Amino acid sequence: MTKVVLVAGGQLEELPSDADVWVGVDRGSLHLIEQGIVPDLAVGDFDSVSLQEFELVQRKAKEVLRAQPEKDDTDLELAVIACFERYPDANLMIYGAFGGRMDHALANVFLPSNPAISPFMERIFLVDEQNVMTYRPSGKHKIDPVDGMKYIAFMPTNDIHLTIEGAKYPLNETNFFFKKVYASNEFIGKPISLSFDSGYVVIIYSKDRK
């Protein structure tokens, strides 16, 4: 697997140091350069940087994909698609996806709704200081814990019957109730079994702020 770290323009904490590939999204490209990291790819319409800053990105990045401001996909969607085109085996770690505009944050949460991204959803991880977000398509899955994250939540994108077994708070046909987000569940020393028959589920690992 190729570890691709993608940096968007939202709120950023410490980045990992072991990426195989660095990708900047719009202003995230400038952030990488300011950290002394050469972007392997910079993607976006770059409407959030000045002309001088964009010229710096052009000089420093190994490859630049500049999009028109009027487009159907967000800059992050374009970057994710470009990453999997170049690195089909990638695990994609996305930083800076939150902490900015709410419409952008929600678009980032539902990245797999884009048909070009959907086949890769299980290899996409949105990361910030308190959360790791990933996805599962319809079917049966074993969900493993993430180090340092106490809680796990499940958000189905369709109004479906979700089955959760092996968790602190199981959900099945005997106790099913409908929620848009099944929050604050926990692991109990083993993987959690998750099953559902349509759409996809957003999985959110989280911990309390220190």
Coordinates of C-alpha atoms in Angstrom, one line a residue:
M1 CA 0.0 0.0 0.0
T2 CA 1.1 3.5 -0.8
K3 CA 0.6 5.9 2.1
V4 CA -0.7 9.2 0.6
V5 CA -1.1 12.2 3.0
L6 CA -3.4 14.8 1.6
V7 CA -3.5 18.2 3.2
A8 CA -6.6 20.4 2.7
G9 CA -7.0 24.0 3.7
G10 CA -8.9 23.6 7.0
Q11 CA -7.6 23.4 10.6
L12 CA -4.4 21.5 10.9
E13 CA -2.6 19.8 13.7
E14 CA 0.7 17.9 13.5
L15 CA 1.2 16.0 10.3
P16 CA 2.7 12.5 10.1
S17 CA 6.3 12.1 9.1
D18 CA 6.1 8.8 7.2
A19 CA 4.2 9.6 4.0
D20 CA 5.1 8.0 0.7
V21 CA 3.4 10.8 -1.2
W22 CA 2.4 14.3 -0.2
V23 CA -0.6 16.0 -1.8
G24 CA -1.8 19.6 -1.2
V25 CA -5.3 20.8 -1.8
D26 CA -5.5 24.5 -2.7
R27 CA -4.1 26.4 0.4
G28 CA -3.0 23.1 1.8
S29 CA -0.3 23.0 -0.8
L30 CA 1.1 26.3 0.7
H31 CA 1.0 24.8 4.2
L32 CA 3.1 21.8 3.1
I33 CA 5.7 24.1 1.5
E34 CA 5.8 26.3 4.7
Q35 CA 6.5 23.1 6.6
G36 CA 9.5 22.3 4.3
I37 CA 7.6 19.5 2.5
V38 CA 7.7 19.4 -1.3
P39 CA 4.2 18.4 -2.6
D40 CA 4.2 15.6 -5.1
L41 CA 0.9 16.9 -6.3
A42 CA -0.9 20.2 -5.8
V43 CA -4.6 20.3 -6.7
G44 CA -7.3 23.0 -6.7
D45 CA -8.5 26.2 -8.2
F46 CA -6.2 28.1 -5.8
D47 CA -8.7 30.8 -5.1
S48 CA -7.7 30.9 -1.5
V49 CA -4.1 31.9 -2.2
S50 CA -2.6 35.1 -3.7
L51 CA -0.9 35.2 -7.1
Q52 CA 2.5 35.3 -5.4
E53 CA 1.6 32.3 -3.2
F54 CA 0.3 30.3 -6.3
E55 CA 3.6 31.1 -8.1
L56 CA 5.4 29.6 -5.1
V57 CA 3.3 26.5 -5.3
Q58 CA 4.0 26.2 -9.1
R59 CA 7.8 26.5 -8.4
K60 CA 7.9 24.0 -5.5
A61 CA 5.3 21.3 -6.3
K62 CA 6.3 18.4 -8.5
E63 CA 3.0 18.5 -10.3
V64 CA 0.2 21.1 -10.3
L65 CA -3.4 20.4 -11.4
R66 CA -5.3 23.7 -11.5
A67 CA -9.0 23.6 -11.8
Q68 CA -11.5 26.2 -13.0
P69 CA -13.4 27.8 -10.1
E70 CA -16.7 26.9 -11.7
K71 CA -16.8 23.1 -11.4
D72 CA -19.0 20.3 -10.2
D73 CA -16.5 18.7 -7.8
T74 CA -14.8 20.3 -4.8
D75 CA -11.1 20.8 -4.7
L76 CA -10.8 17.9 -2.3
E77 CA -12.9 15.6 -4.5
L78 CA -10.6 16.4 -7.4
A79 CA -7.6 15.7 -5.3
V80 CA -8.9 12.3 -4.1
I81 CA -9.8 11.3 -7.6
A82 CA -6.3 12.3 -8.9
C83 CA -4.6 10.4 -6.1
F84 CA -6.4 7.1 -6.8
E85 CA -5.7 7.6 -10.6
R86 CA -2.0 7.8 -9.8
Y87 CA -1.8 5.5 -6.9
P88 CA -4.6 2.8 -7.2
D89 CA -3.2 0.9 -4.1
A90 CA -3.2 4.0 -1.9
N91 CA -4.4 4.4 1.7
L92 CA -5.4 8.1 1.7
M93 CA -5.0 10.1 5.0
I94 CA -6.7 13.4 4.7
Y95 CA -5.8 16.3 7.1
G96 CA -7.3 19.8 7.2
A97 CA -10.7 18.6 6.1
F98 CA -12.5 20.3 9.0
G99 CA -12.5 23.6 10.9
G100 CA -13.3 25.9 7.9
R101 CA -16.5 26.4 6.0
M102 CA -19.4 24.1 7.0
D103 CA -20.4 23.4 3.5
H104 CA -16.9 22.2 2.7
A105 CA -16.8 20.1 5.9
L106 CA -20.0 18.4 5.0
A107 CA -18.9 17.7 1.5
N108 CA -15.8 16.2 2.9
V109 CA -17.8 13.9 5.3
F110 CA -19.7 12.5 2.3
L111 CA -16.9 12.1 -0.1
P112 CA -18.0 8.5 -1.1
S113 CA -21.2 10.0 -2.5
N114 CA -19.1 10.9 -5.6
P115 CA -19.3 7.8 -7.9
A116 CA -15.6 8.2 -8.8
I117 CA -14.6 8.0 -5.2
S118 CA -17.0 5.4 -3.9
P119 CA -15.0 2.3 -4.9
F120 CA -12.1 3.5 -2.8
M121 CA -14.1 4.5 0.4
E122 CA -12.6 1.9 2.7
R123 CA -9.1 3.3 2.0
I124 CA -10.0 6.9 2.9
F125 CA -9.4 8.3 6.3
L126 CA -10.1 11.9 7.4
V127 CA -8.0 12.8 10.5
D128 CA -7.8 15.5 13.0
E129 CA -6.7 15.8 16.6
Q130 CA -9.8 14.1 18.1
N131 CA -11.2 12.0 15.2
V132 CA -10.6 9.5 12.5
M133 CA -13.3 9.1 10.0
T134 CA -13.6 6.3 7.4
Y135 CA -16.3 4.4 5.5
R136 CA -17.8 1.0 4.7
P137 CA -20.1 0.0 1.8
S138 CA -23.2 -2.2 2.2
G139 CA -22.5 -5.7 3.4
K140 CA -20.9 -7.3 6.5
H141 CA -17.8 -6.0 8.0
K142 CA -15.4 -6.4 11.0
I143 CA -14.5 -3.0 12.4
D144 CA -11.2 -2.9 14.3
P145 CA -10.3 -0.2 16.9
V146 CA -7.9 2.7 16.3
D147 CA -5.2 3.3 18.8
G148 CA -6.0 6.2 21.1
M149 CA -9.6 6.6 20.1
K150 CA -12.1 5.6 22.8
Y151 CA -15.4 6.0 21.0
I152 CA -16.9 4.9 17.8
A153 CA -20.0 6.1 16.0
F154 CA -21.9 5.0 12.9
M155 CA -23.8 7.3 10.5
P156 CA -25.7 5.4 7.8
T157 CA -26.3 7.5 4.7
N158 CA -29.6 5.7 3.9
D159 CA -32.5 5.2 6.3
I160 CA -31.7 1.6 6.8
H161 CA -31.7 -1.2 9.4
L162 CA -28.2 -1.2 10.8
T163 CA -26.9 -4.2 12.8
I164 CA -24.0 -3.6 15.3
E165 CA -22.8 -6.6 17.3
G166 CA -19.8 -7.1 19.6
A167 CA -19.9 -3.5 20.8
K168 CA -20.7 -2.1 24.2
Y169 CA -24.1 -1.0 22.9
P170 CA -25.3 -3.6 20.3
L171 CA -28.0 -2.8 17.8
N172 CA -30.1 -5.6 16.2
E173 CA -33.7 -6.6 15.4
T174 CA -34.5 -7.0 19.1
N175 CA -33.7 -3.4 20.1
F176 CA -33.5 -1.5 16.8
F177 CA -34.3 2.2 16.9
F178 CA -33.7 4.8 14.2
K179 CA -31.0 7.5 14.5
K180 CA -29.1 9.5 11.9
V181 CA -26.0 9.0 14.0
Y182 CA -25.4 6.1 16.5
A183 CA -22.9 7.9 18.7
S184 CA -20.7 7.2 21.7
N185 CA -20.4 3.4 21.3
E186 CA -17.3 1.6 22.4
F187 CA -15.2 -1.5 21.8
I188 CA -15.2 -4.3 24.4
G189 CA -11.9 -6.0 23.6
K190 CA -12.8 -7.5 20.1
P191 CA -13.7 -6.2 16.7
I192 CA -17.3 -5.0 16.1
S193 CA -19.5 -6.7 13.5
L194 CA -21.4 -4.2 11.3
S195 CA -23.9 -5.2 8.6
F196 CA -26.4 -3.3 6.5
D197 CA -27.9 -3.7 3.0
S198 CA -27.7 -0.4 1.1
G199 CA -25.8 2.8 0.9
Y200 CA -22.7 3.3 2.9
V201 CA -21.9 4.1 6.6
V202 CA -19.6 6.8 7.9
I203 CA -17.5 5.5 10.8
I204 CA -16.2 8.0 13.2
Y205 CA -13.6 7.1 15.8
S206 CA -13.1 9.8 18.4
K207 CA -11.8 10.7 21.8
D208 CA -12.4 13.5 24.3
R209 CA -10.4 16.7 24.2
K210 CA -7.6 16.8 26.7

